[in-house]
Tab-separated table of C-alpha atoms in Angstrom:
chain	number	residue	atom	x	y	z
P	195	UNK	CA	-81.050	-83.267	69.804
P	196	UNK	CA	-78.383	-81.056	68.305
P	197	UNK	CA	-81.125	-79.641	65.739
P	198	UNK	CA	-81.361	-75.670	66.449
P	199	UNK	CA	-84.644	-75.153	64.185
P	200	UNK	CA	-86.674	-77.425	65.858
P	201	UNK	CA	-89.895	-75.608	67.601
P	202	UNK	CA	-90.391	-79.184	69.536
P	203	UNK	CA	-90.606	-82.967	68.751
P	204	UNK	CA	-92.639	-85.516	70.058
P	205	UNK	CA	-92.968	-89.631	69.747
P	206	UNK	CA	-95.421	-92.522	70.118
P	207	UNK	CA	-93.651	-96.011	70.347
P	208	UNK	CA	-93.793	-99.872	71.492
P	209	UNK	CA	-90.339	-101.301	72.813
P	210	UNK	CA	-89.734	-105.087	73.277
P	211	UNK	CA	-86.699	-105.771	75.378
P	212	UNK	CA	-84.464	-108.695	76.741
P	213	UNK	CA	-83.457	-109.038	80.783
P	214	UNK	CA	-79.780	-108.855	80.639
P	215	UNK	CA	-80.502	-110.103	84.691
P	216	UNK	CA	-83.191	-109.456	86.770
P	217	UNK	CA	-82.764	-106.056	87.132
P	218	UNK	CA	-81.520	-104.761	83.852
P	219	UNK	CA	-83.530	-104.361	80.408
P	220	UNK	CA	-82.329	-103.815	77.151
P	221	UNK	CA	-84.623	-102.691	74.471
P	222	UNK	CA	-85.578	-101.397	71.436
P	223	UNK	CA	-88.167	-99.053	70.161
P	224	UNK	CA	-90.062	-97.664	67.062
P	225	UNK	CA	-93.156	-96.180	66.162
P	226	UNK	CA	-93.927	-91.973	65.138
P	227	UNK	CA	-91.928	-89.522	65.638
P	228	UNK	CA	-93.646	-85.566	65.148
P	229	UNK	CA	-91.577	-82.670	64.342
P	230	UNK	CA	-92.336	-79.496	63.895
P	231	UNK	CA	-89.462	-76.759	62.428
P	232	UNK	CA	-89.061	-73.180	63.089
P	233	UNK	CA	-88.974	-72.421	59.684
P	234	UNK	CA	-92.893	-73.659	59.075
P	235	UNK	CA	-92.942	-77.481	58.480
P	236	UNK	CA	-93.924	-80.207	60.170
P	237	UNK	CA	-92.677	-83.978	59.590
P	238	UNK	CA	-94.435	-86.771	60.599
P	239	UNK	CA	-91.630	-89.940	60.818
P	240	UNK	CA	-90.777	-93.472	61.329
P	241	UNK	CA	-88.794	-93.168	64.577
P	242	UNK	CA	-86.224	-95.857	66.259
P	243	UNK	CA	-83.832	-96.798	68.624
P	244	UNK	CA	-82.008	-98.368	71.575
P	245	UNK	CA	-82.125	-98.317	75.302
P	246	UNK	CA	-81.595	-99.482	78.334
P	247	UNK	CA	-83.635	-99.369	81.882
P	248	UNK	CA	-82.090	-100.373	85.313
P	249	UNK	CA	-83.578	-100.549	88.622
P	250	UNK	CA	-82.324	-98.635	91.280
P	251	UNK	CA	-84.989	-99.656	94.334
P	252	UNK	CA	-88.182	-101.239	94.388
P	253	UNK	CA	-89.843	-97.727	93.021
P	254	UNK	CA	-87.125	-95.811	90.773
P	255	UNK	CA	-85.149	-96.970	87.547
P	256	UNK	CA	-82.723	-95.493	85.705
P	257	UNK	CA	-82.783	-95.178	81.377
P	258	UNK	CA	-80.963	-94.349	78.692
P	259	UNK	CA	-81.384	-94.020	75.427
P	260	UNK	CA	-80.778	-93.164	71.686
P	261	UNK	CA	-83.600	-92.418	69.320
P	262	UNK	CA	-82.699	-91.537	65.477
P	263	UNK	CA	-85.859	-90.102	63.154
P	264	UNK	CA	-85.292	-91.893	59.579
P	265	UNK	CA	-86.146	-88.689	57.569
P	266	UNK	CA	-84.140	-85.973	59.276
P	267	UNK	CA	-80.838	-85.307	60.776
P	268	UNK	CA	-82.566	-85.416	64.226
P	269	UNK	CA	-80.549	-88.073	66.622
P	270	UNK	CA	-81.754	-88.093	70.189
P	271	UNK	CA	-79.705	-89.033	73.254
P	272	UNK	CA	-81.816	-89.049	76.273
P	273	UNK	CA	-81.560	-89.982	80.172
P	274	UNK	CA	-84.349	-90.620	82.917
P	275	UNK	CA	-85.269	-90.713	86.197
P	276	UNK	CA	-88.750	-92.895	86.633
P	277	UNK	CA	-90.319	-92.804	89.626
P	278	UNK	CA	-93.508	-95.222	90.058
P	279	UNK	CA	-96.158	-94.738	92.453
């Protein structure tokens, strides 16, 4: 996240998404985001963003994506590796 003082962070969210083609989905996302600071506070905030999920074979996709929390300076860039069984 960039954000040194952060203990750990967490989020609960819905996406909706569009099929750029069959096998690529562009989304975006929003619901809580929890934060809790070294320095003794804990936030509880709206929480959005964009992404987007590829498959790679019938069982693994690929994601990216960019979550920003509305009251902090906390901006989240993250990448993932699903694997479904």
């Amino acid at each position: 996240s960039g954000v040194e003082d952060i203990d750990w962070f967490g989020t609960v969210r819905g996406r909706l998404g569009y099929l750029l083609s069959p096998s690529i989905l562009a989304y975006g996302t929003a619901g809580l985001g929890f934060i809790d600071f070294e320095n003794g506070g804990a936030e509880t905030e709206f929480v959005y963003g964009l992404g987007v999920e590829g498959i790679l074979t019938g069982a693994t996709t690929l994601r990216l994506e960019y979550l920003n929390f509305s009251d902090s300076e906390v901006d989240v860039i993250r990448a993932g590796v699903n694997f479904k069984f």
